Amino acid sequence: MEEKSKVLIIGATGRLGYHLAQFSLQFGHPTYILIRDSSLNDPNKAQKLNFLSTAGAIPLKGSLEDENSLMEAVKQVDVVICSIPSKQALDQKLLVKVIKESGCIKKFIPSEFGVDPDKIQIYNLVHRFYAGKTEIRRLIEAEGIPYTYICCNLFMGYLLPSLAQPGLKAPPRDKVTIFGDGNAKAVFVKDVDVAACTINAIDDPRTLNNTLYLRPQGNVYSINELVAMWENKIGRELENVHVPEEELLLKIKESSYPDNLEMIFIYSAFVKGDHTYFDIDECGVDGTELYPHLKFTTSLDTRRL
């Protein structure tokens, strides 16, 4: 049996990072987790670290700002996965430098786990959010570092629970806003499923220097479809308020960043169709086809709709 790659996970106390570490261990990878001293002072993070350590993860002290600790950690593994928040994407610059200099990493999975920043059609509206990701991509490629980019679009906990209604936390029961014509389709994936797919991709040569996209059946819906599902569940029709593309765009431009991010994501996904307008086969690989043994949680499984 082929030996499993040794994996370093950065951000293991975060929601996605914790699942990544769990699946890495479950799938038999020697798993290392980079931890800050400050994490031990946070009860929630300390509890996660204790669980992972008990399960077999090897904690390594360090941070993305400390070159020596990064080098010491990177030299012990074959694969590096970073799952820090998107807004901190540029914090990976030193990590990229260390990975290049170490010469021992056979795959780097940077912190992406969202919409493909190279496929966004509204880059001018949300430049500050995606600029860090695209800059890190170009840096990785320029340095010749082996990589896999994971693009899962939106996590199920965002926008889906409210039917993409700005400011709401739960689906409306009286009237609902339909943006554009309501037909552009968005993709939602549960974070635990993203983690499982990511770990499956570690030793898969089909994902090397490639982008892995997730569009599970049962997780791709337009606002019109989501509203119809919700109306069927509650047994009555909602009043539809239609907001044309131009009106939504004006609202976005009249609001300041980052307060307008929710509307920007709605515009990107449900008006421009940034999740689904392109053919995966032309620019990457489809995780649901590569790993048919994985059961992806569907929107209906979450009981949100």
XYZ file of N, CA, C and O in Angstrom, residues 6-14 16-25 29-37 39-40 45-64 69-70 72-74 76-77 79-83 199:
252
model
N 2.453 13.188 4.222
C 2.413 13.917 5.491
C 1.838 15.296 5.219
O 2.251 15.976 4.273
N 0.903 15.717 6.056
C 0.141 16.939 5.790
C 0.298 17.948 6.924
O 0.172 17.592 8.106
N 0.553 19.201 6.555
C 0.551 20.309 7.511
C -0.682 21.149 7.248
O -0.912 21.595 6.117
N -1.480 21.357 8.289
C -2.686 22.176 8.162
C -2.511 23.455 8.969
O -2.227 23.416 10.163
N -2.676 24.570 8.292
C -2.578 25.884 8.925
C -3.990 26.446 9.040
O -4.708 26.570 8.052
N -4.389 26.759 10.258
C -5.754 27.220 10.503
C -6.646 26.112 11.027
O -7.866 26.127 10.829
N -6.058 25.146 11.723
C -6.805 23.959 12.163
C -7.837 24.235 13.243
O -8.678 23.380 13.517
N -7.785 25.412 13.866
C -8.798 25.720 14.890
C -9.999 26.443 14.296
O -10.977 26.704 14.989
N -9.926 26.768 13.009
C -11.074 27.374 12.343
C -12.100 26.316 11.980
O -11.836 25.108 12.074
N -13.465 25.334 8.989
C -13.057 24.455 7.899
C -11.771 23.718 8.249
O -11.638 22.520 8.012
N -10.804 24.437 8.817
C -9.519 23.833 9.150
C -9.651 22.660 10.101
O -8.913 21.666 9.984
N -10.580 22.775 11.032
C -10.810 21.689 11.993
C -11.302 20.438 11.275
O -10.828 19.320 11.536
N -12.229 20.622 10.323
C -12.717 19.482 9.539
C -11.603 18.906 8.666
O -11.501 17.685 8.501
N -10.766 19.773 8.110
C -9.646 19.303 7.295
C -8.724 18.404 8.113
O -8.309 17.336 7.654
N -8.410 18.846 9.325
C -7.533 18.056 10.196
C -8.186 16.726 10.564
O -7.524 15.672 10.575
N -9.467 16.748 10.862
C -10.176 15.519 11.213
C -10.143 14.504 10.067
O -9.858 13.320 10.279
N -10.437 14.960 8.845
C -10.446 14.044 7.703
C -9.037 13.591 7.345
O -8.838 12.450 6.919
N -8.063 14.459 7.506
C -6.686 14.066 7.239
C -6.287 12.898 8.138
O -5.690 11.915 7.682
N -6.653 13.000 9.387
C -6.377 11.916 10.329
C -7.206 10.669 9.987
O -6.696 9.550 9.994
N -3.515 10.076 7.007
C -2.352 10.921 6.739
C -1.670 11.319 8.053
O -2.361 11.755 8.987
N -0.357 11.186 8.153
C 0.344 11.793 9.290
C 0.038 13.296 9.244
O 0.331 13.955 8.240
N -0.573 13.799 10.288
C -1.130 15.152 10.246
C -0.480 16.068 11.276
O -0.465 15.766 12.470
N 0.026 17.189 10.789
C 0.662 18.203 11.631
C -0.213 19.458 11.597
O -0.782 19.805 10.556
N -0.326 20.137 12.723
C -1.115 21.359 12.774
C -0.272 22.483 13.362
O 0.362 22.321 14.392
N -0.245 23.602 12.657
C 0.526 24.758 13.119
C -0.322 25.548 14.105
O -1.460 25.924 13.793
N 0.220 25.797 15.288
C -0.567 26.501 16.301
C 0.213 27.679 16.878
O 1.420 27.626 17.066
N -0.521 28.742 17.140
C 0.046 29.907 17.818
C -0.051 29.708 19.324
O -0.951 29.012 19.808
N 0.809 30.361 20.055
C 0.705 30.309 21.520
C -0.624 30.863 21.994
O -1.218 30.361 22.951
N -3.472 30.578 20.729
C -4.584 29.637 20.570
C -4.850 28.860 21.853
O -5.986 28.469 22.140
N -3.804 28.647 22.626
C -3.950 27.893 23.867
C -4.715 28.665 24.928
O -5.213 28.090 25.894
N -10.616 27.122 21.024
C -9.502 26.644 20.210
C -8.697 25.582 20.957
O -8.266 24.593 20.367
N -8.503 25.802 22.241
C -7.750 24.834 23.040
C -8.449 23.480 23.065
O -7.794 22.426 23.013
N -9.781 23.504 23.118
C -10.541 22.258 23.116
C -10.364 21.517 21.784
O -10.184 20.291 21.757
N -10.402 22.260 20.684
C -10.202 21.645 19.373
C -8.796 21.057 19.255
O -8.616 19.942 18.749
N -7.807 21.816 19.720
C -6.429 21.342 19.651
C -6.233 20.086 20.486
O -5.527 19.156 20.072
N -6.869 20.043 21.641
C -6.771 18.871 22.502
C -7.390 17.649 21.833
O -6.817 16.549 21.857
N -8.547 17.853 21.192
C -9.212 16.740 20.497
C -8.343 16.231 19.357
O -8.159 15.010 19.191
N -7.799 17.155 18.550
C -6.984 16.750 17.411
C -5.701 16.062 17.860
O -5.272 15.066 17.272
N -5.099 16.578 18.920
C -3.869 15.965 19.441
C -4.135 14.563 19.953
O -3.359 13.628 19.715
N -5.264 14.411 20.645
C -5.645 13.091 21.156
C -5.892 12.113 20.008
O -5.601 10.918 20.122
N -6.410 12.647 18.891
C -6.700 11.800 17.729
C -5.445 11.460 16.931
O -5.507 10.641 16.007
N -4.338 12.110 17.270
C -3.090 11.767 16.597
C -2.394 12.890 15.867
O -1.296 12.696 15.321
N -2.989 14.077 15.825
C -2.351 15.206 15.152
C -1.126 15.658 15.937
O -1.113 15.601 17.170
N -0.116 16.106 15.227
C 1.125 16.549 15.857
C 1.167 18.070 15.841
O 1.282 18.692 14.776
N 1.064 18.716 17.000
C 1.076 20.185 17.041
C 2.493 20.738 16.891
O 3.444 20.199 17.447
N 2.592 21.803 16.102
C 3.865 22.478 15.902
C 3.672 23.963 16.194
O 2.773 24.593 15.630
N 4.477 24.513 17.069
C 4.368 25.931 17.401
C 4.875 26.766 16.233
O 5.922 26.482 15.652
N 4.121 27.810 15.890
C 4.563 28.681 14.819
C 3.457 29.601 14.348
O 2.331 29.564 14.852
N 3.775 30.438 13.362
C 2.793 31.357 12.801
C 3.221 31.757 11.396
O 4.378 31.539 10.989
N 2.304 32.347 10.657
C 2.584 32.770 9.290
C 3.524 33.970 9.233
O 3.981 34.346 8.152
N 9.896 29.263 12.171
C 8.938 28.228 12.587
C 8.236 27.623 11.382
O 7.944 26.421 11.345
N 7.966 28.435 10.360
C 7.342 27.917 9.146
C 8.259 26.922 8.447
O 7.829 25.841 8.029
N 10.678 25.168 9.719
C 10.797 23.952 10.538
C 9.592 23.043 10.343
O 9.727 21.821 10.268
N 8.399 23.648 10.235
C 7.176 22.861 10.056
C 7.089 22.283 8.645
O 6.798 21.095 8.446
N 7.338 23.120 7.652
C 7.200 22.708 6.249
C 8.157 21.566 5.903
O 7.802 20.650 5.153
N 8.926 19.101 7.506
C 8.512 17.817 8.061
C 7.401 17.140 7.260
O 7.002 16.023 7.582
N 6.892 17.830 6.218
C 5.713 17.312 5.526
C 5.891 17.282 4.009
O 6.892 17.760 3.465
N 2.771 17.883 2.056
C 1.654 18.699 1.572
C 1.324 19.767 2.613
O 1.318 19.486 3.811
N 1.039 20.982 2.136
C 0.622 22.070 3.021
C -0.771 22.531 2.609
O -1.021 22.794 1.426
N -1.675 22.606 3.585
C -3.026 23.128 3.352
C -3.221 24.338 4.261
O -3.034 24.241 5.477
N -3.598 25.461 3.669
C -3.838 26.673 4.457
C -5.322 27.024 4.395
O -5.911 27.078 3.315
N -5.928 27.237 5.548
C -7.375 27.519 5.582
C -7.680 28.774 6.391
O -8.680 28.838 7.093
N -9.179 16.603 1.212
C -8.232 15.571 1.651
C -8.139 14.443 0.626
O -7.070 13.872 0.405
